[in-house]
Short mmCIF file of C-alpha atoms in Angstrom, two decimals:
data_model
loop_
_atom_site.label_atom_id
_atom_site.label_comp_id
_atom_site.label_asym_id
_atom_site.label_seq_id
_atom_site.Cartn_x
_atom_site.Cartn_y
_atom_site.Cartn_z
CA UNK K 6 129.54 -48.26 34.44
CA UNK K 7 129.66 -50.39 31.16
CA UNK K 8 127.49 -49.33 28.65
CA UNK K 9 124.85 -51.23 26.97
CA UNK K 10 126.52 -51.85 23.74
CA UNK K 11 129.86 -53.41 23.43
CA UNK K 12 131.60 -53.80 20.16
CA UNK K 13 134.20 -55.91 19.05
CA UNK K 14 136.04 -55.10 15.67
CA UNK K 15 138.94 -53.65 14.04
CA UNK K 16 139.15 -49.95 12.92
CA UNK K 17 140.33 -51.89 9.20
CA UNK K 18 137.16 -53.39 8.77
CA UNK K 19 134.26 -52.65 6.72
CA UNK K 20 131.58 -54.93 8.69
CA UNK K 21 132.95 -53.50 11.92
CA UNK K 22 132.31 -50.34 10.50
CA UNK K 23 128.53 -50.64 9.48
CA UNK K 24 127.86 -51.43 12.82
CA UNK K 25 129.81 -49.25 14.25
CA UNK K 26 128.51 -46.05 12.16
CA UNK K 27 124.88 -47.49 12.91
CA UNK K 28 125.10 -46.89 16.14
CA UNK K 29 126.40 -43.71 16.07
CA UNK K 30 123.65 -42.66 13.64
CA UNK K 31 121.56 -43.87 16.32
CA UNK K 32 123.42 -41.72 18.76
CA UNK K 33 124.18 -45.09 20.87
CA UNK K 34 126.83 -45.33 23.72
CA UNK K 35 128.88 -48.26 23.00
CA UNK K 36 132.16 -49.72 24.70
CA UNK K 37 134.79 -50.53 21.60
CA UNK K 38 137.00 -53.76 22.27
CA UNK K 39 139.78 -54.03 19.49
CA UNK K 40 140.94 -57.03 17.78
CA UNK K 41 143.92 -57.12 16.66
CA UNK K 42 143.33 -59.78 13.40
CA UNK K 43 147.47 -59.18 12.35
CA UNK K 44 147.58 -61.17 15.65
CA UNK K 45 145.34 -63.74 15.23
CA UNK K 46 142.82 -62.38 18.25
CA UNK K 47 140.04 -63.14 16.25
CA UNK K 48 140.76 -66.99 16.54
CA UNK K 49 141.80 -67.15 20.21
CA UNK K 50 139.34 -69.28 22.31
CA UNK K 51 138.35 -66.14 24.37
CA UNK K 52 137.22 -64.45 21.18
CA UNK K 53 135.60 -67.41 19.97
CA UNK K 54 133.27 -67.36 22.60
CA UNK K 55 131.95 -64.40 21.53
CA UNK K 56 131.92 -64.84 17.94
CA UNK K 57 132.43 -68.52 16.63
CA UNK K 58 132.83 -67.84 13.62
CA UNK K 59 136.03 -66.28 14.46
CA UNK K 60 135.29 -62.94 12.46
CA UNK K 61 134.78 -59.13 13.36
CA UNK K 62 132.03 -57.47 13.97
CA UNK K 63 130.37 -59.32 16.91
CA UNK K 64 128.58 -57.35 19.09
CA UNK K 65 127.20 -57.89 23.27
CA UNK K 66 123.72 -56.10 24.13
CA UNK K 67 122.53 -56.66 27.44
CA UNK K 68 124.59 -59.81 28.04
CA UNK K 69 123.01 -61.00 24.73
CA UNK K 70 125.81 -61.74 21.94
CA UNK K 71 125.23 -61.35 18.25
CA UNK K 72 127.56 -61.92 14.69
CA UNK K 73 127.38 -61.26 11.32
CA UNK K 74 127.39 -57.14 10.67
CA UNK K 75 123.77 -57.12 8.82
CA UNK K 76 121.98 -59.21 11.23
CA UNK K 77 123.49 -56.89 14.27
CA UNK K 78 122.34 -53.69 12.06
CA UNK K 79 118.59 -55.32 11.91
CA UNK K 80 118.98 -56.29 15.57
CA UNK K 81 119.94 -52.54 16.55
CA UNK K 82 116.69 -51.29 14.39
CA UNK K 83 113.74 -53.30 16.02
CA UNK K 84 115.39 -52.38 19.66
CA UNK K 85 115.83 -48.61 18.88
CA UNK K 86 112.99 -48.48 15.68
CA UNK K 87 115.31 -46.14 13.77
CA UNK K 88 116.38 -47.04 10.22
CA UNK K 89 114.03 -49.86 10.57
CA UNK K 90 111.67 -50.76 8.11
CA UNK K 91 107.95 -48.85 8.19
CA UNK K 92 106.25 -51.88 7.17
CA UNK K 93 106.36 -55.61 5.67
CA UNK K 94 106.92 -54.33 2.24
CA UNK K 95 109.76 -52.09 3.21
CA UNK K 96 111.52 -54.99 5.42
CA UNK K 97 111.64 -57.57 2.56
CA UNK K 98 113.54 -54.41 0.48
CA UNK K 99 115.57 -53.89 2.90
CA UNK K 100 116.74 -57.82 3.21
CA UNK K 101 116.86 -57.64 -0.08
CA UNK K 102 119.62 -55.18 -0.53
CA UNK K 103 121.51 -56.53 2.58
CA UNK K 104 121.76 -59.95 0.54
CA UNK K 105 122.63 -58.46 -2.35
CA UNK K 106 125.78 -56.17 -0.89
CA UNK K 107 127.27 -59.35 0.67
CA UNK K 108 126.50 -61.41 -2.59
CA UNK K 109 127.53 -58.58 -5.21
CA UNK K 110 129.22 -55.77 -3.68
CA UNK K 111 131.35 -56.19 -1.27
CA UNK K 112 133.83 -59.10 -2.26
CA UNK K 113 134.83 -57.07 -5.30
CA UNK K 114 135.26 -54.09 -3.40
CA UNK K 115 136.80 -55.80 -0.13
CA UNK K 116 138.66 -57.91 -1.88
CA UNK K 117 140.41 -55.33 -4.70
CA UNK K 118 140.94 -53.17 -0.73
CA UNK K 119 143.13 -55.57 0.12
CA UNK K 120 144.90 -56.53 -2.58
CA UNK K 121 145.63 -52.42 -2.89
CA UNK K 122 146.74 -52.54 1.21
CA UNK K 123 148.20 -55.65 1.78
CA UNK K 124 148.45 -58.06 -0.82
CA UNK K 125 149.74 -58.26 -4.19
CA UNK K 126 148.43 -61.43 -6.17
CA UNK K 127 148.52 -62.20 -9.61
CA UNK K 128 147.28 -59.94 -11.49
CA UNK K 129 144.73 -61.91 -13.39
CA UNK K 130 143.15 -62.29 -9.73
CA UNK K 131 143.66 -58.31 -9.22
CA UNK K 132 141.86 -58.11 -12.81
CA UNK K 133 138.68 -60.51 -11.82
CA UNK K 134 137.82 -58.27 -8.46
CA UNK K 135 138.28 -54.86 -9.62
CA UNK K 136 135.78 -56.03 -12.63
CA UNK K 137 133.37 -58.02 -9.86
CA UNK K 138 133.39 -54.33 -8.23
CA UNK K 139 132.60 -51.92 -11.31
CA UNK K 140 129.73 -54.74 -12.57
CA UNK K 141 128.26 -54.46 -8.15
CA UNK K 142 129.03 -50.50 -8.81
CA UNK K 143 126.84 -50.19 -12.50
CA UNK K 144 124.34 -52.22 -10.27
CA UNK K 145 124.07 -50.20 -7.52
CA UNK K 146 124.31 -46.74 -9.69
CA UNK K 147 121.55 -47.58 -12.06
CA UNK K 148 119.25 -48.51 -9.35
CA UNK K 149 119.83 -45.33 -7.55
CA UNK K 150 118.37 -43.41 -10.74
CA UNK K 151 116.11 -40.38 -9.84
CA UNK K 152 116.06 -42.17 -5.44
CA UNK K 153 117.09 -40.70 -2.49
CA UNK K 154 117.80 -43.83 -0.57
CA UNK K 155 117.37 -47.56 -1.57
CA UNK K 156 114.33 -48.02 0.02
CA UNK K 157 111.87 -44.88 -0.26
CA UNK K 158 112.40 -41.43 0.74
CA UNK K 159 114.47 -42.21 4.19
CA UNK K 160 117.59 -43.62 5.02
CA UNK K 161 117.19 -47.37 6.23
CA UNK K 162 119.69 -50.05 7.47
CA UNK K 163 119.67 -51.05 3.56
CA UNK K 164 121.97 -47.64 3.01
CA UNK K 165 124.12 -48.33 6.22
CA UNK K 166 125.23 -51.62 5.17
CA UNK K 167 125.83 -50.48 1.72
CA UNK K 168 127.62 -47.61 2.56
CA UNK K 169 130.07 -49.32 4.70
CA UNK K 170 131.27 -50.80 1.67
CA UNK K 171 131.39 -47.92 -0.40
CA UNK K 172 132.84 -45.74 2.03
CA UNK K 173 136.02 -47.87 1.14
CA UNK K 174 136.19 -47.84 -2.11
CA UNK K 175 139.06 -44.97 -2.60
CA UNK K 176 141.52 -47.27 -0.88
CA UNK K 177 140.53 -49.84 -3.47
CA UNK K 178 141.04 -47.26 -6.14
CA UNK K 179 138.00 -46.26 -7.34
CA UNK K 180 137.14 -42.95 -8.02
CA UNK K 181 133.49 -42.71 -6.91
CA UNK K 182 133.01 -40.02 -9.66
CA UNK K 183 132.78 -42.64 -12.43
CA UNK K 184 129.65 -43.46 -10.52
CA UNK K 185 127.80 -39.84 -10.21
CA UNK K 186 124.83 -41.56 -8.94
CA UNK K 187 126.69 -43.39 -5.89
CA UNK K 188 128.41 -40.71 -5.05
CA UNK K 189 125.24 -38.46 -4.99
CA UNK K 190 123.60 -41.09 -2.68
CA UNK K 191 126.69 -41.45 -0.41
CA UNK K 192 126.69 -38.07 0.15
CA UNK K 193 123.62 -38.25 1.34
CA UNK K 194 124.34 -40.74 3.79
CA UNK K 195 127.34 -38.49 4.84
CA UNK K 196 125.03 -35.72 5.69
CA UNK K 197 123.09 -37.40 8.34
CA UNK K 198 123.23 -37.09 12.36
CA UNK K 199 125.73 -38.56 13.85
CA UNK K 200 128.06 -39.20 10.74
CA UNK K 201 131.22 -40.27 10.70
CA UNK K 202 134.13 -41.74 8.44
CA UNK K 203 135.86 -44.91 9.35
CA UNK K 204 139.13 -44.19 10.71
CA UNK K 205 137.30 -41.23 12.39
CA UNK K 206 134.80 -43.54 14.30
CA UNK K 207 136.75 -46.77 15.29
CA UNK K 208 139.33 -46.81 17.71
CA UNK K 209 142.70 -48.41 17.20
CA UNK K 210 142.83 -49.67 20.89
CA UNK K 211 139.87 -50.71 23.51
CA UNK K 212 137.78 -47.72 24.50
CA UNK K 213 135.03 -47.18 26.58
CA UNK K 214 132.09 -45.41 26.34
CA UNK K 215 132.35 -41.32 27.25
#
């Protein structure tokens, strides 16, 4: 029997893994359906279907499809009520961080990722990331100043979707120790339930749920 959850994705990606280590915080049987982007799956009409945007995550709940990695993580919360926000206040914090890691965070990280795995462009480019990253870093490390988790005392969707970009940051070559706050919260985040690194949670090939 299928299971409730089906996820589409690739084991490379950092959205695909937010959702993916979401619901396995949540402790959340999910089918896995890879897609191979080296191929161009991601822009077949099939795919598109699912996700027109033509981008990984996307994610099928019930027969009910959903894009874009944050608004799937916010999705998962109100149906299960874990990492979810306690009250009004603490859901306008949350949205607030998961705007600001798209905005601030994650390009320069992402982008300085790929340019260490796959790409090599001029270095001037290289040079504009890596500093886009550290300035998103100092952000993120200052805030995190005497705080368990970005919003209040528990771990929210806000530290999921942050943490799926930060959990990459070695293969962009950053050494998380320059950072001692960061790497205090993210192991905090790695101590949880249910925890798991990337290329230890997502498949390379379609997989069903055990």
């Amino acid at each position: 029997m299928a299971a409730a959850y089906t996820l589409y994705g690739s084991f490379l990606s950092a959205p695909t893994y937010k959702v993916g280590l979401m619901l396995a915080l949540c402790g959340l049987k999910y089918d896995y359906r890879h897609v191979d982007l080296a191929k161009g799956q991601h822009k077949s009409a099939d795919f598109l279907h699912i996700n027109r945007y033509g981008q990984v995550p996307a994610m099928v709940h019930d027969g009910f499809t959903l894009c874009q990695a944050n608004t799937i993580l916010e999705y998962i919360a109100e149906q299960t009520g874990k990492f979810a926000p306690a009250n009004g206040e603490e859901r306008q914090r949350i949205r607030e961080w998961l705007v600001w890691e798209t905005d601030r965070l994650e390009p320069g990280i992402n982008r300085s990722r790929f340019f260490e795995r796959f790409a090599k462009p001029d270095q001037a480019v290289v040079d504009y990331h890596r500093k886009w990253a550290e300035m998103g870093l100092g952000v993120l490390d200052a805030l995190m100043e005497a705080k368990r988790f970005l919003v209040g005392e528990r771990p929210t969707i806000a530290d999921i979707s942050v943490y799926g970009v930060v959990a990459h940051m070695a293969e962009a070559k950053f050494d998380i120790g320059a950072w001692p706050q960061v790497k205090a919260w993210s192991e905090r985040v790695a101590a949880l339930p249910g925890f798991k690194l990337p290329y230890d949670l997502l498949p390379k090939a379609d997989q069903d749920a055990a």
